[in-house]
Amino acid sequence: MRRIAFFSLILLLVLSSSAFSGTENVESLILDLKSADPELRRTSLVQLGELGPDALPGAELIVQALSDEVYEVSYAASNALEKIGSGVLPYLEALLVEGTGTVRARQAAARLIGRLGSSEQIAALIAAIDDGAAEVRIQALGSLGRLVDEENAAEIIPVLCQVVAEDFNSGVRKAAVDLLNEIGILSEDVLSALAVAFDDLQLEVTLAANRALRRNQAAIMELAQTMLKSDHPEYQWAAAVLIGRVPQQIPEALPDLVAIVVNPENGMKARWAALAVTASQAPNLNQLNSDSDAEALFQWLQTQISSEEQNLMVFKDAAKQLIKERIESQGLPTLEHPGEWELVFFDDFDGDRLDMTKWSYNYPWGTGHTHNHRAYMLPENVIVSDGILTIKAENERHPDAPLFVEHDGVQYLDYTSGVITSHGKFHFTYGYIEAAIKVPGTPGFWPAFWLLGDGWPPEVDIMEILTRNPRELHINYHYGPSWNNKWSHYQKFTVDDLSQDFFVYGFEWTPTYMRWYLNGEQIGTAFTNQEWIAQSRNLYIILNLAVGGWGGDPNESTVWPGLMEVDWVRVWQRK
C-alpha cells in the first residue's frame, strides 16, 4: 500500500509539472511574438498553432500578428488561429467590425470566420462588406457563402442586392451576383439586382448574371412576367431588362411592355427599357391584341420623337428605330416579293425644324420663284411641329415678291406658300415611294407630291389635287418634250374627300412599269416601253402647296391659311 501511494504521488507531481510547463511555454511563446526578430515571431506562431486550443490565451496577440509587415509572419498567424479554433472568433469579429489592422489582416480574418464561424458571425461579415478594400469585401462575400442557410438568407440577400447596385468594384459586384445565384432564392429585389448586373459595363459582372439566368431561367421568367404588371418602376425596369435577354419570352410580354411605355406615370427608366425591348420585336407588334392597341403605341412614339422636352429625349433614338422597323416589317402594298425591298429614305418630320440633310426650301430653279402658280415660296411657310410637316399658304403678298410677273394675263406672286425638295440630297432610280398627306378642302389650292429630274422631262405627278373638288385625284407622267397628251400619261380618279384625313399616296417605279397607289391599293399603271420613259433617271422629291394656276384662283369661300400637312415620306428600293 505504501508503494502504491508513493507512485501516485509521483504521478501527480509529474502531471502538475507538465501543466505548469505548458502554461509557462504558452506565455513564453506569446512574449516571443513581441520580438524584433521576424524569424522568432514566425517560429513562435508555428509552435502556438501546434498547441491548438491551449494557445487561446495568446489569441489577441496572434490576431494582431495578422498585420505583421513580414508576410511569412502574418501567414503563420493565420495558420495558428485556424488551428486554435473557434475560440478566436470574437477577436476576428472585432478586427472586421472595427476595421483595424492591415488589408491583409482583415482579409485573413474574413476568411477564417468563414472556416471557423457560424451564423452568429454573419453580422461581422456584413460589416466587412463596407470595408474600404475590395479584397476584404470579396473575401467577406465568399465567407458569407459558407455560412448562409435558409434561416439567415433573408438577412443576407438585401445586402447582396445593394452591393450589386452600388459597389464600385466589379470583382465585388461579381461576387455578390455569384452568391445570389448560389443562394437561389428569387424575389423582385433579386431580379432587380440581376437586371442591374446585366446592365453592368464590366463583362465579368454581366457573365455572372447570365449564369444565374441560365441556372433558373424558367422561374426567373415567370416572376419577370409578373413584375411587368407591377406599379413599382424599378421592378418594371428589371423585368423588361431580363425578358429582353430571353427573346422567346418577348412576344408574350409585348402587351405589358407597351403598357409600360405609353403610361407617363411610369418611371422614365422603366419606359425606356420597355421601349428598347419592344423595338427589338417590331415585326411582332402587328400581333398585339386590341387591348394593347399597337396603333396607339406608334401615335405616342411619333409624339415623343417630335418633342424637345428634356425628359423625353431618351426615347428618341429607340422610337425612331422602332417606327422604322415597323414600317419595314409591314411590307409594301401589293408589291411583288416584298421581302426583297429595303427602306432607303425616311423622314417623319420629328423635331421643330426641317432636316436640311434631306431637304431644301424653294424650287431648284430659283429662290421664291413659282412653278406655274401665283404664290411666292418662302421658307417660313414651311413648319415642322409635333411630327408633322405643314406647308402654309397665306392670302398676302410678300414685299420681296416681283411686281410684274404675269402669265396668261394673270399677275402672279400675290400670295405666299412653301415648297420642299430633295434636290441635290436624295435622288433615286426605281423603287417605291409614298407619303401620308392631308390637303386643304376649299377652292384655290393645288397641293402636289411629285418627282422631277435635273431637267424636264421627266416629271412624275404622284398626287395632284385641285381643291375646288377634293374628291378628285390627278396622276400623271410627263416623259416627252411637250406638255401635250402624246407625251404624257394622265389619269383622274374620283375618291373619298381627300381633305378630311391623311391619305397615303404611293408610286412604284421599275424598268418596265409604273404604278400609282392610294392607301395601299393600286389605282393606275403606265408601261415604260417607250424611249422617253426608259430614259428617266435620278429623280428627286418635291412637296409643294400652290395657289391658283391650274387649280383655279381662290374665291370668297376659300379658308385661309391653306394647310398641306405631311406625316411622313418613305422610299424603298430593291436590295
Coordinates of C-alpha atoms in Angstrom, one line a residue:
M1 CA 0.0 0.0 0.0
R2 CA 2.8 2.4 0.8
R3 CA 4.4 1.6 -2.6
I4 CA 1.2 2.4 -4.4
A5 CA 0.7 5.7 -2.6
F6 CA 4.2 6.7 -3.4
F7 CA 3.8 6.1 -7.1
S8 CA 0.5 8.0 -7.1
L9 CA 2.2 10.9 -5.5
I10 CA 5.0 10.8 -8.1
L11 CA 2.4 10.8 -11.0
L12 CA 0.5 13.7 -9.5
L13 CA 3.7 15.7 -9.3
V14 CA 4.7 14.9 -12.9
L15 CA 1.2 15.9 -14.2
S16 CA 1.3 19.2 -12.2
S17 CA 4.8 19.9 -13.5
S18 CA 3.6 19.3 -17.2
A19 CA 0.7 21.6 -16.8
F20 CA 2.8 24.3 -15.3
S21 CA 5.4 23.7 -18.1
G22 CA 2.7 24.0 -20.8
T23 CA 1.3 27.2 -19.4
E24 CA 4.8 28.6 -19.0
N25 CA 5.6 27.6 -22.6
V26 CA 2.5 29.5 -24.0
E27 CA 3.4 32.5 -22.0
S28 CA 7.0 32.3 -23.3
L29 CA 5.9 31.9 -26.9
I30 CA 3.5 34.9 -26.5
L31 CA 6.4 37.0 -25.3
D32 CA 8.4 36.0 -28.4
L33 CA 5.7 37.5 -30.6
K34 CA 6.9 40.9 -29.4
S35 CA 10.4 40.2 -30.6
A36 CA 12.1 42.4 -33.2
D37 CA 13.3 39.2 -34.9
P38 CA 10.7 38.2 -37.6
E39 CA 12.0 34.6 -37.7
L40 CA 11.5 34.3 -33.9
R41 CA 8.0 35.7 -34.3
R42 CA 7.2 33.2 -37.1
T43 CA 8.5 30.1 -35.2
S44 CA 6.6 31.2 -32.1
L45 CA 3.4 31.3 -34.1
V46 CA 4.0 27.9 -35.6
Q47 CA 4.5 26.4 -32.1
L48 CA 1.5 28.2 -30.8
G49 CA -0.5 26.7 -33.6
E50 CA 0.7 23.2 -32.6
L51 CA -0.7 23.8 -29.1
G52 CA -4.2 24.2 -30.6
P53 CA -6.8 25.4 -28.2
D54 CA -4.2 25.6 -25.4
A55 CA -2.8 28.7 -27.2
L56 CA -6.1 30.6 -26.8
P57 CA -4.6 33.0 -24.2
G58 CA -2.4 34.4 -26.9
A59 CA -5.3 34.8 -29.4
E60 CA -5.4 38.6 -29.1
L61 CA -1.7 39.0 -29.9
I62 CA -1.9 36.3 -32.7
V63 CA -4.7 38.3 -34.3
Q64 CA -2.5 41.4 -34.1
A65 CA 0.2 39.4 -35.9
L66 CA -2.0 39.1 -38.9
S67 CA -1.0 42.7 -39.6
D68 CA 2.7 41.9 -39.4
E69 CA 4.6 43.6 -42.1
V70 CA 6.5 40.4 -42.9
Y71 CA 4.3 38.2 -45.0
E72 CA 5.7 34.9 -43.6
V73 CA 4.8 36.1 -40.0
S74 CA 1.2 37.1 -40.9
Y75 CA 0.8 33.8 -42.8
A76 CA 1.9 31.8 -39.8
A77 CA -0.5 33.8 -37.6
S78 CA -3.4 32.9 -39.9
N79 CA -2.5 29.2 -39.7
A80 CA -2.1 29.3 -35.9
L81 CA -5.5 30.9 -35.5
E82 CA -7.2 28.3 -37.6
K83 CA -5.6 25.5 -35.5
I84 CA -6.6 27.2 -32.2
G85 CA -10.2 27.0 -33.4
S86 CA -13.5 28.8 -32.8
G87 CA -12.3 30.4 -29.6
V88 CA -10.5 33.1 -31.6
L89 CA -13.7 34.2 -33.4
P90 CA -14.5 37.2 -31.0
Y91 CA -11.1 38.7 -31.8
L92 CA -11.6 38.2 -35.6
E93 CA -15.0 39.8 -35.4
A94 CA -13.6 42.8 -33.6
L95 CA -11.0 43.2 -36.2
L96 CA -13.6 43.3 -39.0
V97 CA -16.2 45.4 -37.3
E98 CA -13.6 48.0 -36.2
G99 CA -11.8 47.9 -39.5
T100 CA -8.4 47.9 -37.8
G101 CA -5.2 46.3 -38.9
T102 CA -3.9 45.9 -42.5
V103 CA -5.9 44.9 -45.5
R104 CA -4.2 41.5 -45.4
A105 CA -5.2 41.1 -41.8
R106 CA -8.8 41.9 -42.4
Q107 CA -8.9 39.7 -45.4
A108 CA -7.5 36.8 -43.4
A109 CA -10.0 37.5 -40.6
A110 CA -12.9 37.3 -43.1
R111 CA -11.5 34.0 -44.5
L112 CA -11.1 32.5 -41.0
I113 CA -14.6 33.4 -39.9
G114 CA -15.9 31.6 -43.0
R115 CA -13.9 28.5 -41.9
L116 CA -14.5 28.6 -38.2
G117 CA -17.7 30.5 -37.7
S118 CA -21.4 30.0 -37.8
S119 CA -24.5 32.2 -38.4
E120 CA -23.5 34.1 -35.3
Q121 CA -20.7 35.7 -37.2
I122 CA -22.9 36.9 -40.1
A123 CA -23.1 40.5 -38.7
A124 CA -19.3 40.8 -38.7
L125 CA -19.1 39.7 -42.3
I126 CA -21.8 42.1 -43.4
A127 CA -19.9 44.8 -41.7
A128 CA -16.8 43.8 -43.7
I129 CA -18.8 44.4 -46.9
D130 CA -18.4 48.1 -46.1
D131 CA -14.6 47.8 -45.9
G132 CA -12.6 50.2 -47.9
A133 CA -10.6 47.4 -49.5
A134 CA -12.2 45.4 -52.3
E135 CA -10.1 42.3 -51.3
V136 CA -11.7 42.3 -47.9
R137 CA -15.2 42.8 -49.4
I138 CA -14.8 39.9 -51.8
Q139 CA -13.5 37.6 -49.1
A140 CA -16.4 38.6 -46.8
L141 CA -18.8 37.7 -49.5
G142 CA -17.0 34.4 -50.0
S143 CA -17.3 33.6 -46.3
L144 CA -21.0 34.5 -46.3
G145 CA -21.4 31.9 -48.9
R146 CA -20.1 29.3 -46.5
L147 CA -22.3 30.4 -43.6
V148 CA -25.6 31.2 -45.4
D149 CA -28.5 28.9 -44.8
E150 CA -32.3 29.0 -45.1
E151 CA -32.6 30.8 -41.8
N152 CA -30.2 33.6 -42.4
A153 CA -30.7 34.0 -46.2
A154 CA -33.3 36.7 -45.7
E155 CA -30.8 38.8 -43.8
I156 CA -28.0 38.4 -46.4
I157 CA -30.0 38.8 -49.7
P158 CA -30.8 42.6 -49.3
V159 CA -27.1 43.2 -48.6
L160 CA -26.1 41.4 -51.7
C161 CA -28.6 43.3 -53.8
Q162 CA -27.3 46.6 -52.5
V163 CA -23.7 45.5 -53.3
V164 CA -24.7 44.7 -56.9
A165 CA -26.3 48.1 -57.3
E166 CA -23.8 50.3 -55.5
D167 CA -20.3 48.8 -55.1
F168 CA -17.7 50.5 -57.4
N169 CA -15.5 47.4 -57.8
S170 CA -16.6 44.9 -60.5
G171 CA -15.0 42.0 -58.7
V172 CA -17.1 42.7 -55.6
R173 CA -20.3 43.1 -57.8
K174 CA -19.5 39.8 -59.5
A175 CA -19.0 38.0 -56.1
A176 CA -22.4 39.3 -54.9
V177 CA -24.1 38.1 -58.1
D178 CA -22.5 34.7 -57.8
L179 CA -23.6 34.4 -54.2
L180 CA -27.2 35.4 -55.1
N181 CA -27.0 32.6 -57.7
E182 CA -25.7 30.2 -55.2
I183 CA -28.5 31.0 -52.7
G184 CA -31.1 30.5 -55.4
I185 CA -34.0 32.3 -53.7
L186 CA -35.9 34.5 -56.1
S187 CA -37.7 37.7 -55.3
E188 CA -38.5 41.0 -57.0
D189 CA -35.4 42.6 -55.4
V190 CA -33.2 39.7 -56.5
L191 CA -34.4 40.0 -60.1
S192 CA -33.8 43.8 -59.9
A193 CA -30.2 43.1 -58.8
L194 CA -29.7 40.7 -61.7
A195 CA -31.0 43.3 -64.1
V196 CA -28.6 45.8 -62.7
A197 CA -25.8 43.2 -63.3
F198 CA -26.9 42.7 -66.9
D199 CA -26.7 46.5 -67.4
D200 CA -23.2 46.5 -65.9
L201 CA -20.4 47.8 -68.1
Q202 CA -18.0 45.1 -66.9
L203 CA -18.2 41.8 -68.7
E204 CA -17.4 39.7 -65.7
V205 CA -20.5 41.0 -63.9
T206 CA -22.7 40.5 -66.9
L207 CA -21.4 36.9 -67.4
A208 CA -22.2 36.2 -63.7
A209 CA -25.7 37.5 -64.2
N210 CA -26.0 35.3 -67.3
R211 CA -25.0 32.2 -65.4
A212 CA -27.7 33.0 -62.8
L213 CA -30.3 33.4 -65.6
R214 CA -29.4 30.1 -67.3
R215 CA -29.4 28.3 -64.0
N216 CA -33.0 29.2 -63.1
Q217 CA -34.4 30.7 -66.3
A218 CA -38.0 29.3 -66.1
A219 CA -38.6 30.6 -62.6
I220 CA -36.9 34.0 -63.3
M221 CA -39.0 34.5 -66.5
E222 CA -42.2 33.6 -64.7
L223 CA -41.6 36.1 -62.0
A224 CA -40.4 38.7 -64.5
Q225 CA -43.6 38.5 -66.5
T226 CA -45.5 39.2 -63.2
M227 CA -43.2 42.1 -62.4
L228 CA -44.1 43.8 -65.7
K229 CA -47.6 44.3 -64.2
S230 CA -46.2 45.9 -61.0
D231 CA -46.7 49.6 -60.2
H232 CA -43.1 49.7 -58.9
P233 CA -40.9 51.4 -61.6
E234 CA -37.7 49.6 -60.6
Y235 CA -39.5 46.2 -60.9
Q236 CA -40.9 47.2 -64.3
W237 CA -37.4 48.2 -65.5
A238 CA -35.8 45.0 -64.2
A239 CA -38.5 42.8 -65.7
A240 CA -38.0 44.4 -69.1
V241 CA -34.2 44.0 -69.0
L242 CA -34.4 40.4 -68.1
I243 CA -37.1 39.5 -70.6
G244 CA -35.1 41.2 -73.2
R245 CA -32.4 38.7 -72.5
V246 CA -34.7 35.8 -73.5
P247 CA -36.1 36.7 -76.9
Q248 CA -38.6 33.8 -77.0
Q249 CA -40.3 35.4 -73.9
I250 CA -40.8 38.8 -75.6
P251 CA -43.9 38.1 -77.7
E252 CA -45.8 37.1 -74.6
A253 CA -44.7 40.2 -72.8
L254 CA -45.4 42.7 -75.6
P255 CA -48.8 43.9 -74.3
D256 CA -47.4 44.6 -70.9
L257 CA -44.2 46.2 -72.3
V258 CA -46.4 48.5 -74.5
A259 CA -48.5 49.4 -71.5
I260 CA -45.4 50.5 -69.6
V261 CA -44.1 52.6 -72.5
V262 CA -47.3 54.6 -73.1
N263 CA -48.1 55.3 -69.4
P264 CA -46.5 58.6 -68.4
E265 CA -46.9 57.8 -64.8
N266 CA -44.3 55.0 -65.1
G267 CA -40.6 55.9 -64.5
M268 CA -38.6 57.0 -67.4
K269 CA -36.1 54.3 -66.8
A270 CA -38.7 51.6 -66.9
R271 CA -40.3 53.1 -70.0
W272 CA -37.0 53.3 -71.8
A273 CA -36.2 49.7 -71.1
A274 CA -39.6 48.5 -72.2
L275 CA -39.3 50.6 -75.4
A276 CA -35.9 49.1 -76.2
V277 CA -37.2 45.5 -75.8
T278 CA -40.3 46.4 -77.8
A279 CA -38.2 47.9 -80.6
S280 CA -36.3 44.6 -80.9
Q281 CA -39.5 42.9 -81.7
A282 CA -41.1 45.3 -84.1
P283 CA -42.4 42.6 -86.6
N284 CA -44.4 41.1 -83.8
L285 CA -46.2 44.3 -82.9
N286 CA -48.9 43.7 -85.5
Q287 CA -49.9 40.7 -83.4
L288 CA -50.8 42.8 -80.4
N289 CA -54.3 42.3 -79.2
S290 CA -56.9 45.1 -79.2
D291 CA -56.3 45.8 -75.6
S292 CA -52.8 46.7 -76.3
D293 CA -53.6 48.7 -79.4
A294 CA -50.4 48.9 -81.4
E295 CA -51.5 51.9 -83.3
A296 CA -51.8 53.9 -80.0
L297 CA -48.2 53.0 -79.4
F298 CA -47.0 54.4 -82.7
Q299 CA -49.0 57.5 -82.3
W300 CA -47.4 58.0 -78.9
L301 CA -44.0 57.4 -80.3
Q302 CA -44.5 60.0 -83.0
T303 CA -45.4 62.5 -80.3
Q304 CA -42.3 61.7 -78.2
I305 CA -39.8 61.9 -81.0
S306 CA -41.1 65.3 -82.0
S307 CA -40.9 66.7 -78.5
E308 CA -38.0 68.8 -77.3
E309 CA -38.7 68.2 -73.6
Q310 CA -35.5 67.1 -71.9
N311 CA -37.2 64.2 -70.0
L312 CA -38.4 62.7 -73.3
M313 CA -35.2 62.9 -75.3
V314 CA -34.1 59.5 -74.1
F315 CA -36.9 57.9 -76.2
K316 CA -36.0 59.4 -79.5
D317 CA -33.5 57.0 -81.0
A318 CA -35.3 53.9 -79.8
A319 CA -38.6 55.4 -81.0
K320 CA -37.2 56.2 -84.4
Q321 CA -35.8 52.7 -84.8
L322 CA -39.0 51.1 -83.7
I323 CA -41.1 53.0 -86.2
K324 CA -38.6 52.3 -89.0
E325 CA -38.6 48.6 -88.2
R326 CA -42.3 48.5 -88.1
I327 CA -42.5 50.2 -91.5
E328 CA -40.1 47.7 -92.9
S329 CA -42.0 44.8 -91.3
Q330 CA -45.3 45.8 -92.8
G331 CA -44.1 45.2 -96.3
L332 CA -45.2 47.2 -99.3
P333 CA -48.8 47.4 -100.6
T334 CA -49.3 44.6 -103.2
L335 CA -45.7 44.8 -104.5
E336 CA -44.0 41.7 -105.8
H337 CA -41.5 40.0 -103.5
P338 CA -41.9 42.3 -100.5
G339 CA -39.0 40.8 -98.6
E340 CA -36.6 42.0 -101.3
W341 CA -37.1 45.7 -100.5
E342 CA -35.2 47.9 -98.0
L343 CA -36.0 51.4 -96.7
V344 CA -33.5 53.9 -98.2
F345 CA -35.1 57.2 -97.3
F346 CA -37.4 58.1 -94.4
D347 CA -38.5 61.3 -92.8
D348 CA -41.2 61.5 -90.1
F349 CA -40.6 65.2 -89.5
D350 CA -39.6 64.9 -85.9
G351 CA -38.2 67.9 -84.0
D352 CA -39.0 71.5 -84.7
R353 CA -37.2 72.2 -87.9
L354 CA -36.8 70.7 -91.4
D355 CA -34.0 68.2 -91.7
M356 CA -31.6 70.0 -94.0
T357 CA -29.6 66.9 -94.7
K358 CA -32.7 65.6 -96.6
W359 CA -34.5 68.7 -97.9
S360 CA -34.1 72.2 -99.3
Y361 CA -36.5 75.1 -99.4
N362 CA -37.7 76.6 -102.7
Y363 CA -37.6 75.1 -106.2
P364 CA -34.1 74.4 -107.6
W365 CA -34.7 77.0 -110.4
G366 CA -34.9 80.0 -108.1
T367 CA -35.5 81.3 -104.6
G368 CA -39.1 82.4 -104.1
H369 CA -40.0 81.7 -107.7
T370 CA -43.0 79.6 -108.5
H371 CA -43.6 76.9 -111.0
N372 CA -46.8 77.9 -112.7
H373 CA -49.0 79.3 -109.9
R374 CA -49.5 82.6 -108.0
A375 CA -47.7 82.0 -104.7
Y376 CA -44.3 83.4 -103.7
M377 CA -42.5 80.5 -102.0
L378 CA -41.0 81.2 -98.5
P379 CA -39.0 79.0 -96.1
E380 CA -41.0 80.4 -93.2
N381 CA -44.2 79.0 -94.7
V382 CA -42.8 75.5 -94.1
I383 CA -43.3 74.5 -90.5
V384 CA -42.2 71.3 -88.7
S385 CA -44.0 70.6 -85.4
D386 CA -45.5 67.6 -83.5
G387 CA -44.2 65.1 -86.1
I388 CA -46.0 66.9 -89.0
L389 CA -44.6 69.0 -91.9
T390 CA -47.1 71.8 -92.6
I391 CA -46.9 73.9 -95.8
K392 CA -48.9 77.1 -95.2
A393 CA -50.5 79.2 -97.9
E394 CA -51.3 82.8 -96.9
N395 CA -53.5 85.4 -98.5
E396 CA -50.9 88.1 -98.6
R397 CA -48.2 89.5 -100.9
H398 CA -44.6 89.3 -99.7
P399 CA -42.7 92.6 -100.0
D400 CA -39.8 90.8 -101.8
A401 CA -42.1 89.3 -104.5
P402 CA -41.5 90.8 -108.0
L403 CA -44.3 93.2 -109.0
F404 CA -44.7 92.4 -112.7
V405 CA -44.7 88.7 -113.1
E406 CA -47.5 87.7 -115.4
H407 CA -48.6 84.5 -117.2
D408 CA -51.7 84.3 -119.4
G409 CA -52.7 87.8 -118.4
V410 CA -52.7 87.0 -114.6
Q411 CA -50.4 88.8 -112.2
Y412 CA -48.6 86.2 -110.2
L413 CA -46.9 86.1 -106.7
D414 CA -49.7 87.9 -104.8
Y415 CA -49.9 85.0 -102.3
T416 CA -47.3 83.2 -100.2
S417 CA -46.8 79.5 -99.7
G418 CA -43.9 76.9 -99.4
V419 CA -42.2 74.0 -101.0
I420 CA -39.5 71.5 -100.1
T421 CA -37.4 69.3 -102.4
S422 CA -34.7 66.7 -102.0
H423 CA -32.8 68.1 -105.0
G424 CA -29.0 67.5 -104.5
K425 CA -29.6 65.5 -101.4
F426 CA -31.6 62.4 -102.4
H427 CA -32.3 61.2 -105.9
F428 CA -33.3 57.7 -106.9
T429 CA -33.9 55.5 -109.8
Y430 CA -36.5 52.8 -109.4
G431 CA -38.2 51.9 -106.2
Y432 CA -41.4 52.6 -104.2
I433 CA -42.2 56.0 -102.7
E434 CA -45.1 57.0 -100.5
A435 CA -46.2 59.9 -98.3
A436 CA -49.1 60.4 -95.9
I437 CA -50.7 63.8 -96.8
K438 CA -53.7 65.8 -95.8
V439 CA -54.8 68.7 -98.1
P440 CA -56.9 71.8 -97.9
G441 CA -60.6 71.5 -98.7
T442 CA -61.6 74.9 -100.1
P443 CA -61.0 76.3 -103.6
G444 CA -57.9 77.9 -104.9
F445 CA -55.1 75.5 -103.7
W446 CA -53.1 73.0 -105.7
P447 CA -51.2 70.6 -103.4
A448 CA -48.8 68.3 -105.2
F449 CA -46.4 65.4 -104.4
W450 CA -44.2 64.8 -107.4
L451 CA -40.8 63.7 -108.8
L452 CA -38.6 65.6 -111.2
G453 CA -35.2 65.1 -112.9
D454 CA -32.5 67.6 -113.2
G455 CA -34.0 68.8 -116.4
W456 CA -37.5 68.5 -117.8
P457 CA -38.8 66.0 -118.7
P458 CA -39.3 63.6 -116.9
E459 CA -41.9 64.5 -114.3
V460 CA -44.0 62.1 -112.2
D461 CA -47.1 63.5 -110.5
I462 CA -47.8 61.0 -107.7
M463 CA -50.6 63.2 -106.4
E464 CA -52.1 66.5 -107.6
I465 CA -55.4 67.8 -106.1
L466 CA -57.3 70.8 -107.3
T467 CA -59.1 71.7 -104.0
R468 CA -62.2 73.1 -105.8
N469 CA -63.0 69.4 -105.8
P470 CA -61.0 67.5 -103.2
R471 CA -62.7 64.2 -104.3
E472 CA -60.6 64.2 -107.5
L473 CA -57.1 62.7 -107.5
H474 CA -54.9 63.5 -110.6
I475 CA -51.9 61.5 -111.5
N476 CA -49.6 62.0 -114.5
Y477 CA -46.3 61.1 -116.1
H478 CA -44.7 63.6 -118.5
Y479 CA -42.0 61.9 -120.5
G480 CA -41.6 63.8 -123.8
P481 CA -40.5 67.2 -125.0
S482 CA -44.1 68.6 -124.9
W483 CA -47.0 69.0 -122.5
N484 CA -49.5 67.5 -124.8
N485 CA -51.1 64.2 -124.2
K486 CA -48.9 62.4 -126.7
W487 CA -46.0 62.8 -124.3
S488 CA -48.0 62.3 -121.1
H489 CA -49.8 59.6 -119.2
Y490 CA -52.6 61.3 -117.3
Q491 CA -55.4 59.8 -115.2
K492 CA -58.1 61.2 -112.9
F493 CA -59.9 59.3 -110.2
T494 CA -63.0 60.1 -108.1
V495 CA -62.3 59.1 -104.5
D496 CA -63.2 60.0 -100.9
D497 CA -62.8 63.6 -99.8
L498 CA -59.0 63.8 -99.6
S499 CA -59.2 66.9 -97.3
Q500 CA -60.8 65.0 -94.4
D501 CA -57.9 62.9 -93.3
F502 CA -54.3 61.8 -94.1
F503 CA -54.2 59.6 -97.2
V504 CA -51.2 57.6 -98.3
Y505 CA -50.1 58.3 -101.9
G506 CA -47.7 55.7 -103.3
F507 CA -45.8 55.3 -106.5
E508 CA -43.9 52.1 -107.7
W509 CA -41.3 52.6 -110.4
T510 CA -39.5 49.7 -112.2
P511 CA -37.6 49.3 -115.5
T512 CA -40.8 48.0 -117.1
Y513 CA -43.8 49.7 -115.4
M514 CA -45.0 52.5 -113.1
R515 CA -47.9 52.0 -110.7
W516 CA -49.8 54.5 -108.5
Y517 CA -51.4 53.7 -105.2
L518 CA -53.9 55.2 -102.8
N519 CA -53.9 53.9 -99.2
G520 CA -52.1 50.7 -100.4
E521 CA -54.5 50.0 -103.3
Q522 CA -53.3 50.2 -106.9
I523 CA -55.2 52.8 -108.9
G524 CA -53.1 53.5 -112.1
T525 CA -50.4 51.9 -114.3
A526 CA -48.1 53.0 -117.1
F527 CA -45.6 50.9 -119.0
T528 CA -42.1 52.1 -119.7
N529 CA -41.6 50.6 -123.1
Q530 CA -41.2 53.9 -124.9
E531 CA -37.9 55.7 -125.4
W532 CA -38.6 58.8 -123.3
I533 CA -40.0 56.7 -120.4
A534 CA -37.0 54.4 -120.4
Q535 CA -34.6 57.3 -120.1
S536 CA -35.9 58.5 -116.8
R537 CA -33.2 58.5 -114.1
N538 CA -32.2 60.1 -110.8
L539 CA -35.5 61.8 -109.8
Y540 CA -35.8 63.9 -106.7
I541 CA -38.9 64.6 -104.5
I542 CA -41.0 67.7 -104.4
L543 CA -43.8 68.6 -102.0
N544 CA -45.5 71.9 -102.5
L545 CA -48.7 73.8 -102.0
A546 CA -49.5 76.0 -105.0
V547 CA -52.1 78.8 -105.0
G548 CA -54.1 79.5 -108.2
G549 CA -52.7 78.2 -111.5
W550 CA -54.2 75.0 -112.9
G551 CA -56.4 74.6 -109.9
G552 CA -58.2 77.9 -110.3
D553 CA -58.0 81.0 -108.1
P554 CA -59.2 81.4 -104.5
N555 CA -62.6 82.9 -104.0
E556 CA -64.8 84.2 -101.2
S557 CA -65.3 80.6 -99.9
T558 CA -61.6 80.0 -99.6
V559 CA -60.5 79.3 -96.0
W560 CA -57.1 80.9 -95.0
P561 CA -54.5 79.8 -94.3
G562 CA -54.5 76.8 -96.6
L563 CA -52.6 73.9 -95.0
M564 CA -51.0 71.0 -96.6
E565 CA -49.8 68.5 -93.9
V566 CA -47.4 65.7 -94.4
D567 CA -46.9 63.0 -91.8
W568 CA -44.1 61.1 -93.4
V569 CA -42.2 60.3 -96.6
R570 CA -40.7 56.9 -97.3
V571 CA -38.7 55.4 -100.2
W572 CA -37.8 51.7 -100.7
Q573 CA -35.6 50.1 -103.2
R574 CA -34.8 46.5 -104.1
K575 CA -31.9 45.1 -102.1

